[in-house]
Coordinates of C-alpha atoms in Angstrom, one line a residue:
X240 CA 7.3 -28.4 -3.4
X241 CA 7.4 -24.8 -4.4
X242 CA 10.1 -23.3 -6.6
X243 CA 12.3 -22.1 -3.8
X244 CA 13.5 -23.7 -0.6
X245 CA 10.9 -23.9 2.1
X246 CA 11.3 -21.0 4.5
X247 CA 10.1 -19.7 7.8
X248 CA 7.5 -17.2 7.3
X249 CA 4.9 -16.5 9.8
X250 CA 3.2 -18.5 12.3
X251 CA 1.5 -17.7 15.5
X252 CA -1.7 -18.9 16.9
X253 CA -4.6 -19.1 19.1
X254 CA -2.8 -22.0 20.6
X255 CA -2.5 -19.6 23.4
X256 CA -6.3 -19.8 23.7
X257 CA -5.7 -23.3 24.9
X258 CA -3.8 -21.8 27.8
X259 CA -6.5 -19.2 28.4
X260 CA -9.2 -21.8 28.3
X261 CA -7.4 -24.0 30.7
X262 CA -6.6 -21.1 32.9
X263 CA -10.2 -20.1 33.1
X264 CA -11.1 -23.5 34.5
X265 CA -8.2 -23.3 37.0
X266 CA -9.0 -19.8 38.1
X267 CA -5.5 -18.5 37.5
X268 CA -4.7 -14.9 36.6
X269 CA -4.8 -15.8 32.9
X270 CA -8.5 -16.6 33.3
X271 CA -9.5 -13.0 34.1
X272 CA -7.6 -11.8 31.1
X273 CA -9.2 -14.4 28.9
X274 CA -12.6 -13.5 30.0
X275 CA -11.9 -9.8 29.3
X276 CA -10.1 -10.2 26.1
X277 CA -11.4 -7.7 23.5
X278 CA -8.3 -6.5 21.8
X279 CA -5.3 -8.2 20.0
X280 CA -1.5 -7.9 19.8
X281 CA 0.7 -9.0 16.9
X282 CA 4.4 -9.8 17.0
X283 CA 6.4 -9.8 13.7
X284 CA 9.6 -8.9 12.0
X285 CA 10.0 -6.8 8.9
X286 CA 11.2 -7.1 5.3
X287 CA 10.6 -5.1 2.2
X288 CA 11.3 -5.8 -1.5
X289 CA 14.8 -4.3 -1.8
X290 CA 15.6 -4.6 1.9
X291 CA 15.0 -1.0 3.0
X292 CA 12.6 -2.1 5.6
X293 CA 14.3 -5.3 6.8
X294 CA 14.7 -5.6 10.5
X295 CA 15.2 -9.0 12.1
X296 CA 14.1 -8.0 15.6
X297 CA 10.9 -8.1 17.6
X298 CA 8.1 -5.7 16.5
X299 CA 4.7 -5.3 18.1
X300 CA 1.3 -4.0 16.8
X301 CA -2.1 -3.8 18.4
X302 CA -5.7 -3.9 17.2
X303 CA -9.2 -3.7 18.5
X304 CA -10.7 -6.0 15.8
X305 CA -7.7 -8.2 14.7
X306 CA -8.0 -6.7 11.2
X307 CA -6.7 -3.1 11.4
X308 CA -3.3 -2.8 13.0
X309 CA -1.4 0.0 14.8
X310 CA 2.3 -0.6 14.8
X311 CA 3.9 0.5 18.0
X312 CA 7.2 2.3 18.6
X313 CA 7.0 3.9 15.1
X314 CA 7.2 0.4 13.7
X315 CA 10.7 0.1 15.2
X316 CA 11.9 -3.0 17.1
X317 CA 11.3 -3.4 20.8
X318 CA 14.0 -5.9 21.5
X319 CA 16.8 -7.6 19.5
X320 CA 18.4 -11.0 20.1
X321 CA 21.9 -10.9 21.4
X322 CA 22.8 -14.5 20.9
X323 CA 23.0 -16.9 18.0
X324 CA 22.7 -15.2 14.7
X325 CA 21.7 -11.9 16.4
X326 CA 18.4 -11.8 14.5
X327 CA 15.0 -13.4 14.5
X328 CA 12.2 -14.5 12.2
X329 CA 8.8 -15.9 12.9
X330 CA 8.2 -14.6 16.4
X331 CA 5.3 -16.0 18.5
X332 CA 4.1 -15.1 22.0
X333 CA 1.9 -17.0 24.4
X334 CA 0.1 -16.0 27.6
X335 CA 1.3 -18.5 30.1
X336 CA -0.8 -20.1 32.9
X337 CA 0.4 -17.4 35.4
X338 CA -0.8 -14.6 33.2
X339 CA 2.6 -13.5 32.0
X340 CA 4.0 -13.9 28.5
X341 CA 6.7 -15.9 26.8
X342 CA 8.1 -14.8 23.4
X343 CA 9.9 -17.3 21.1
X344 CA 11.3 -17.0 17.7
X345 CA 13.4 -18.6 15.0
X346 CA 17.2 -17.9 15.4
X347 CA 17.9 -16.6 11.9
X348 CA 18.9 -13.2 10.7
X349 CA 18.2 -12.8 7.0
X350 CA 17.4 -15.5 4.5
X351 CA 20.1 -18.1 4.7
X352 CA 17.7 -21.1 4.5
X353 CA 20.7 -23.5 4.7
X354 CA 21.7 -22.3 8.2
X355 CA 21.5 -25.0 10.8
X356 CA 20.3 -24.1 14.3
X357 CA 19.1 -26.4 17.1
X358 CA 18.0 -23.4 19.2
X359 CA 15.3 -20.8 19.4
X360 CA 15.2 -17.4 21.0
X361 CA 13.2 -16.9 24.2
X362 CA 12.2 -14.0 26.3
X363 CA 9.9 -13.6 29.3
X364 CA 7.6 -10.6 29.6
X365 CA 5.2 -9.6 32.3
X366 CA 3.2 -7.3 30.1
X367 CA 4.7 -6.9 26.6
X368 CA 6.1 -3.6 27.8
X369 CA 9.5 -5.0 28.9
X370 CA 11.3 -8.2 28.0
X371 CA 13.6 -10.1 30.3
X372 CA 15.7 -13.2 30.8
X373 CA 16.8 -13.5 27.2
X374 CA 18.1 -17.0 26.4
X375 CA 18.3 -19.6 23.7
X376 CA 16.6 -22.9 24.2
X377 CA 18.0 -26.0 22.6
X378 CA 15.4 -28.3 21.0
X379 CA 17.3 -31.1 19.2
X380 CA 20.6 -32.4 18.0
X381 CA 19.8 -32.8 14.4
X382 CA 21.8 -31.1 11.6
X383 CA 18.9 -28.9 10.6
X384 CA 17.0 -25.8 11.5
X385 CA 14.3 -25.0 14.1
X386 CA 11.9 -22.9 12.1
X387 CA 8.8 -21.0 13.2
X388 CA 8.4 -22.1 16.8
X389 CA 5.0 -21.9 18.5
X390 CA 3.9 -22.7 22.0
X391 CA 0.7 -24.0 23.5
X392 CA -0.6 -25.3 26.8
X393 CA -1.2 -29.0 26.9
X394 CA -3.6 -29.5 29.8
X395 CA -3.4 -33.3 29.6
X396 CA 0.4 -33.2 30.2
X397 CA 0.3 -30.1 32.4
X398 CA 3.1 -28.8 30.2
X399 CA 3.7 -26.5 27.4
X400 CA 4.3 -27.8 23.9
X401 CA 6.7 -26.2 21.4
X402 CA 6.2 -27.1 17.8
X403 CA 8.5 -26.1 15.0
X404 CA 9.7 -27.2 11.5
X405 CA 12.8 -29.3 11.0
X406 CA 14.2 -31.8 8.6
X407 CA 14.4 -35.2 10.3
X408 CA 15.5 -38.6 9.0
X409 CA 12.6 -38.6 6.6
X410 CA 14.6 -36.1 4.5
X411 CA 11.8 -33.5 4.5
X412 CA 10.5 -30.9 6.8
X413 CA 8.2 -32.2 9.5
X414 CA 6.6 -30.5 12.5
X415 CA 8.4 -31.5 15.7
X416 CA 7.4 -31.0 19.3
X417 CA 9.2 -30.6 22.6
X418 CA 7.5 -30.2 26.0
X419 CA 8.6 -27.8 28.8
X420 CA 7.4 -26.3 32.0
X421 CA 9.6 -23.3 32.1
X422 CA 11.0 -22.6 28.5
X423 CA 14.4 -23.0 30.0
X424 CA 14.8 -26.8 29.4
X425 CA 12.8 -29.0 27.2
X426 CA 12.1 -32.7 26.7
X427 CA 13.5 -34.7 23.8
X428 CA 12.1 -33.8 20.4
X429 CA 9.3 -35.9 18.9
X430 CA 7.7 -35.9 15.5
X431 CA 4.4 -34.1 16.0
X432 CA 3.1 -34.1 12.4
X433 CA 4.4 -35.8 9.3
X434 CA 1.9 -36.3 6.4
X435 CA 4.7 -37.7 4.2
X436 CA 5.6 -34.5 2.5
X437 CA 7.4 -31.3 3.3
X438 CA 5.5 -29.1 5.8
X439 CA 6.5 -25.9 7.6
X440 CA 4.9 -23.1 9.7
X441 CA 2.6 -25.1 12.0
X442 CA -0.1 -23.0 13.7
X443 CA -2.4 -24.4 16.4
X444 CA -5.9 -23.6 17.7
X445 CA -6.5 -25.8 20.7
X446 CA -9.7 -27.1 22.2
X447 CA -12.2 -25.7 19.7
X448 CA -15.3 -27.7 20.3
X449 CA -13.2 -30.5 21.7
X450 CA -11.0 -30.5 18.6
X451 CA -7.5 -29.3 18.0
X452 CA -6.7 -27.7 14.6
X453 CA -3.2 -27.5 13.0
X454 CA -2.7 -25.3 9.9
X455 CA 0.6 -25.5 8.0
X456 CA 2.2 -24.7 4.7
X457 CA 2.1 -27.4 2.0
X458 CA 3.8 -26.4 -1.2
X459 CA 2.5 -22.9 -1.7
X460 CA -0.8 -23.3 0.1
X461 CA -2.2 -23.3 3.6
X462 CA -3.8 -26.6 4.7
X463 CA -5.5 -27.8 7.9
X464 CA -5.3 -31.0 10.0
X465 CA -7.2 -31.9 13.1
X466 CA -7.2 -34.2 16.1
X467 CA -9.2 -34.8 19.2
X468 CA -5.9 -35.0 21.2
X469 CA -2.5 -33.3 21.2
X470 CA -0.7 -36.5 20.9
X471 CA 2.2 -36.6 18.4
X472 CA 1.1 -38.3 15.2
X473 CA -2.6 -37.9 15.9
X474 CA -3.4 -35.1 13.3
X475 CA -5.0 -35.9 10.0
X476 CA -5.5 -33.5 7.0
X477 CA -9.0 -32.4 6.4
X478 CA -9.3 -28.9 4.9
X479 CA -9.5 -27.3 1.4
X480 CA -6.2 -25.6 0.7
X481 CA -6.2 -21.8 0.4
X482 CA -3.6 -19.5 -1.1
X483 CA -3.0 -16.2 -2.8
X484 CA 0.1 -16.8 -4.9
X485 CA 2.8 -18.5 -2.9
X486 CA 1.4 -18.5 0.7
X487 CA 2.8 -19.5 4.0
X488 CA 2.9 -18.8 7.8
X489 CA -0.8 -19.3 8.7
X490 CA -2.3 -17.5 11.7
X491 CA -5.6 -18.6 13.1
X492 CA -7.5 -15.9 15.0
X493 CA -10.9 -16.0 16.5
X494 CA -12.8 -12.7 16.8
X495 CA -13.6 -12.1 20.4
X496 CA -16.7 -10.1 19.4
X497 CA -18.3 -12.1 16.6
X498 CA -16.9 -15.6 17.1
X499 CA -15.8 -15.6 13.4
X500 CA -12.5 -17.2 12.6
X501 CA -9.8 -15.6 10.4
X502 CA -7.0 -17.3 8.7
X503 CA -4.1 -15.1 7.8
X504 CA -1.4 -16.1 5.3
X505 CA 1.9 -14.4 4.3
X506 CA 2.7 -14.4 0.6
X507 CA 6.2 -14.5 -0.9
X508 CA 5.0 -13.8 -4.5
X509 CA 5.3 -10.8 -4.0
X510 CA 7.1 -11.1 -0.6
X511 CA 5.4 -9.8 2.4
X512 CA 1.7 -9.3 1.6
X513 CA -0.7 -10.6 4.2
X514 CA -4.1 -12.0 2.9
X515 CA -6.9 -13.1 5.1
X516 CA -9.8 -15.6 4.9
X517 CA -12.8 -16.1 7.1
X518 CA -15.0 -18.9 8.3
X519 CA -17.9 -19.2 10.8
X520 CA -17.1 -22.8 11.4
X521 CA -13.5 -24.0 11.8
X522 CA -14.7 -27.6 11.5
X523 CA -15.8 -27.0 7.9
X524 CA -12.3 -26.6 6.6
X525 CA -13.5 -24.1 4.1
X526 CA -12.6 -20.4 3.9
X527 CA -13.8 -17.3 2.1
X528 CA -11.4 -14.4 1.2
X529 CA -11.8 -11.3 3.2
X530 CA -12.2 -8.0 1.3
X531 CA -8.8 -6.2 1.5
X532 CA -10.6 -3.0 2.4
X533 CA -11.3 -4.6 5.8
X534 CA -7.8 -5.3 6.9
X535 CA -4.4 -3.5 6.9
X536 CA -1.2 -5.2 8.0
X537 CA 1.6 -3.4 9.9
X538 CA 4.0 -1.8 7.4
X539 CA 6.6 -4.4 6.1
X540 CA 5.4 -7.0 8.5
X541 CA 6.3 -10.6 8.1
X542 CA 5.4 -13.9 9.8
X543 CA 3.3 -12.5 12.6
X544 CA 1.9 -14.0 15.7
X545 CA -1.5 -12.8 17.0
X546 CA -3.0 -13.3 20.4
X547 CA -6.0 -11.7 22.3
X548 CA -5.2 -9.1 25.0
X549 CA -7.5 -7.0 27.3
X550 CA -8.5 -3.4 26.6
X551 CA -6.4 -2.4 29.6
X552 CA -3.3 -4.1 28.1
X553 CA -4.1 -2.5 24.7
X554 CA -4.2 1.0 26.3
X555 CA -1.1 0.3 28.3
X556 CA 0.8 -0.8 25.2
X557 CA -0.2 2.3 23.3
X558 CA 0.8 4.4 26.3
X559 CA 4.2 2.7 26.5
X560 CA 5.2 2.6 22.9
X561 CA 2.9 5.1 21.1
X562 CA 1.1 5.1 17.8
X563 CA 3.0 6.1 14.7
X564 CA 3.4 9.8 14.0
X565 CA 2.8 9.1 10.3
X566 CA -0.1 7.6 8.3
X567 CA -0.6 5.6 5.1
X568 CA -3.5 6.1 2.8
X569 CA -5.2 3.1 1.2
X570 CA -7.2 3.3 -2.0
X571 CA -10.9 2.4 -1.6
X572 CA -11.3 0.7 -5.0
X573 CA -7.8 -0.6 -5.3
X574 CA -7.2 -1.6 -1.7
X575 CA -3.9 -3.3 -2.5
X576 CA -2.6 0.1 -3.5
X577 CA -1.4 3.0 -1.3
X578 CA -0.8 6.7 -1.9
X579 CA 2.9 7.4 -2.4
X580 CA 5.2 9.8 -4.2
X581 CA 7.5 8.6 -7.0
X582 CA 9.8 10.9 -8.9
X583 CA 8.0 13.7 -7.0
X584 CA 4.6 12.7 -8.6
X585 CA 1.7 11.6 -6.4
X586 CA 0.2 8.2 -7.3
X587 CA -1.1 4.9 -5.9
X588 CA 1.0 1.8 -6.1
X589 CA 0.6 -1.8 -5.1
X590 CA 2.1 -2.7 -1.7
X591 CA 4.8 -3.6 -1.0
X592 CA 7.4 -1.3 -2.6
X593 CA 10.6 0.5 -1.8
X594 CA 11.4 3.1 -0.7
X595 CA 8.6 2.2 1.6
X596 CA 8.8 5.7 3.3
X597 CA 7.4 7.1 0.0
X598 CA 4.0 6.0 1.4
X599 CA 4.3 7.6 4.8
X600 CA 2.7 10.9 5.4
X601 CA 2.4 13.4 8.3
X602 CA -1.2 14.8 8.2
X603 CA -0.2 18.3 9.2
X604 CA -2.5 21.2 10.0
X605 CA -3.4 22.7 6.7
X606 CA -0.9 25.3 5.5
X607 CA -3.7 27.6 4.3
X608 CA -6.2 26.7 7.0
X609 CA -5.4 24.7 10.1
X610 CA -8.9 23.3 10.0
X611 CA -7.7 21.4 6.9
X612 CA -4.8 19.0 6.4
X613 CA -1.6 19.1 4.3
X614 CA 0.3 15.9 3.4
X615 CA 3.9 16.3 4.4
X616 CA 6.3 13.6 3.2
X617 CA 8.1 11.6 6.0
X618 CA 11.2 11.0 3.9
X619 CA 11.2 14.5 2.3
X620 CA 10.0 16.5 5.3
X621 CA 10.3 19.9 3.6
X622 CA 8.0 18.7 0.8
X623 CA 4.2 18.5 0.6
X624 CA 1.7 17.1 -1.8
X625 CA 0.2 20.0 -3.8
X626 CA -1.7 20.3 -7.0
X627 CA -0.2 21.9 -10.1
X628 CA -2.4 22.0 -13.2
X629 CA -4.7 19.7 -11.2
X630 CA -2.0 17.0 -10.9
X631 CA -0.5 16.1 -7.5
X632 CA 3.2 16.6 -7.1
X633 CA 5.6 16.6 -4.2
X634 CA 7.2 20.0 -3.9
X635 CA 9.1 22.1 -1.3
X636 CA 7.1 24.7 0.5
X637 CA 8.2 28.0 -1.0
X638 CA 6.3 30.0 1.6
X639 CA 3.8 31.5 -0.9
X640 CA 0.1 31.8 -0.4
X641 CA -0.5 29.9 -3.6
X642 CA 1.6 26.9 -2.4
X643 CA -0.2 26.9 1.0
X644 CA -3.6 26.8 -0.7
X645 CA -2.6 24.2 -3.3
X646 CA -1.3 22.0 -0.5
X647 CA -4.4 22.3 1.7
X648 CA -7.4 19.9 1.8
X649 CA -10.5 19.5 3.9
X650 CA -11.0 15.9 5.1
X651 CA -14.6 14.8 4.7
X652 CA -16.6 11.6 5.0
X653 CA -15.7 9.3 2.2
X654 CA -17.6 9.9 -1.0
X655 CA -17.9 6.1 -1.7
X656 CA -18.0 5.0 2.0
X657 CA -18.6 7.4 4.8
X658 CA -16.5 5.3 7.2
X659 CA -13.5 6.2 4.9
X660 CA -12.2 9.7 4.0
X661 CA -12.2 12.0 1.0
X662 CA -10.2 15.2 0.6
X663 CA -11.6 18.4 -0.9
X664 CA -9.3 21.0 -2.3
X665 CA -9.0 24.2 -0.4
X666 CA -8.7 26.6 -3.4
X667 CA -10.7 24.4 -5.9
X668 CA -13.6 23.4 -3.6
X669 CA -15.5 21.7 -6.4
X670 CA -12.5 19.2 -6.8
X671 CA -11.4 16.3 -4.7
X672 CA -8.1 14.4 -4.4
X673 CA -8.5 11.2 -6.6
X674 CA -6.5 8.8 -8.7
X675 CA -6.9 8.3 -12.4
X676 CA -4.8 5.6 -14.1
X677 CA -3.1 5.4 -10.7
X678 CA -1.9 9.0 -10.8
X679 CA -3.2 11.5 -8.2
X680 CA -5.0 14.6 -9.2
X681 CA -7.9 16.8 -8.2
X682 CA -11.1 16.7 -10.2
X683 CA -14.8 17.4 -9.9
X684 CA -16.4 14.1 -8.7
X685 CA -19.9 13.0 -9.6
X686 CA -19.9 9.4 -10.9
X687 CA -19.7 6.3 -8.7
X688 CA -16.2 5.6 -10.2
X689 CA -15.0 9.1 -9.4
X690 CA -16.3 8.8 -5.9
X691 CA -14.5 5.5 -5.4
X692 CA -11.3 7.0 -6.9
X693 CA -11.6 9.8 -4.3
X694 CA -12.1 7.7 -1.3
X695 CA -9.2 6.6 1.0
X696 CA -8.6 5.0 4.4
X697 CA -6.2 6.8 6.7
X698 CA -4.3 4.3 8.8
X699 CA -0.9 3.0 9.4

């Protein structure tokens, strides 16, 4: 057991791929979407270290590679539960056999792990652009919770399964299952997986080479079990545990372009950092950490659920909800750190932090040359990053030519990696924006270390 109560954290899964695979065989509308899947969507809720970014509603992000994410609707919620606690954690969505979606989530607003709830939140959605028929679905009568629900298509039963964590008569969390055809009523609860110790956050990948894989949180690690069937009690543990600090809420994602598998985990030491591992063979049960340069989670995201979508759906979601009007800048050689202002000084700090808006920037047309860029603060919109004695500070635009020039940079190909970006000073063209001892300044750059210090990714 870890040093705090087990908690819902993040689960989602390519269990939906089971539905897509079965749909392909049946020739239903889901089949065409499965065949064309080349993008991804993530549902999640948000938290931040001191609660500035906490929002227990449904959030949505999209990606073309399942690694770099664009939060939609300015990272604001799309829909909020109106029943139960009035909030959610651990959202998950599944493409059903008819090609539409169902969204389910834990009925819990905040972090009261002692709260008992026999219900989960449910919405129907035709396209993830609107959400209808909100309801709560009762899963059991036990004096416990219903954490981190996930759904999958069980072709053998011609029903959907809903798995979730609850404390049963064993006295510890097990993974339960109910079956349903409509997500309106459900069968009696059964124990789906109980290895004899506390487990939460089950995540399924169904029908991978004839095998079903279940990842879950044990203590502070992510562990896998497998079975040739979806029968309750049939899964056995097989994998090597992975973790980065206290880790929970696994998400299994298969790349639609490379066939590589990714395993995401949500840490709570510190709270809210996603880490990713990769494998070319899910059956091996072994994972290699993914370089943090390669992935960026949605800001403040917690316990996400990821599923494949089509390029048309990707475009439609962006058209409906819009990409953020702000950006974040990630350090190349310290990819856990982002550019921010603190006490009006520019620096890079490790994510997550509050106020989180300190790391949000509008890349405005350059004040001295519109071909360049100026970094306008989102939470101090009259202030820009400018250099003063070569150090970067956040200052109010005083309207002078000097200020405009000090606050203008030309974006170039990254000095350490041309797929990233570097920023050359407008009025000191031999100097680039870089960090030194985590503080931002402008310097001439010639060494490999300097080039890495001066390279950033511009994302969300």
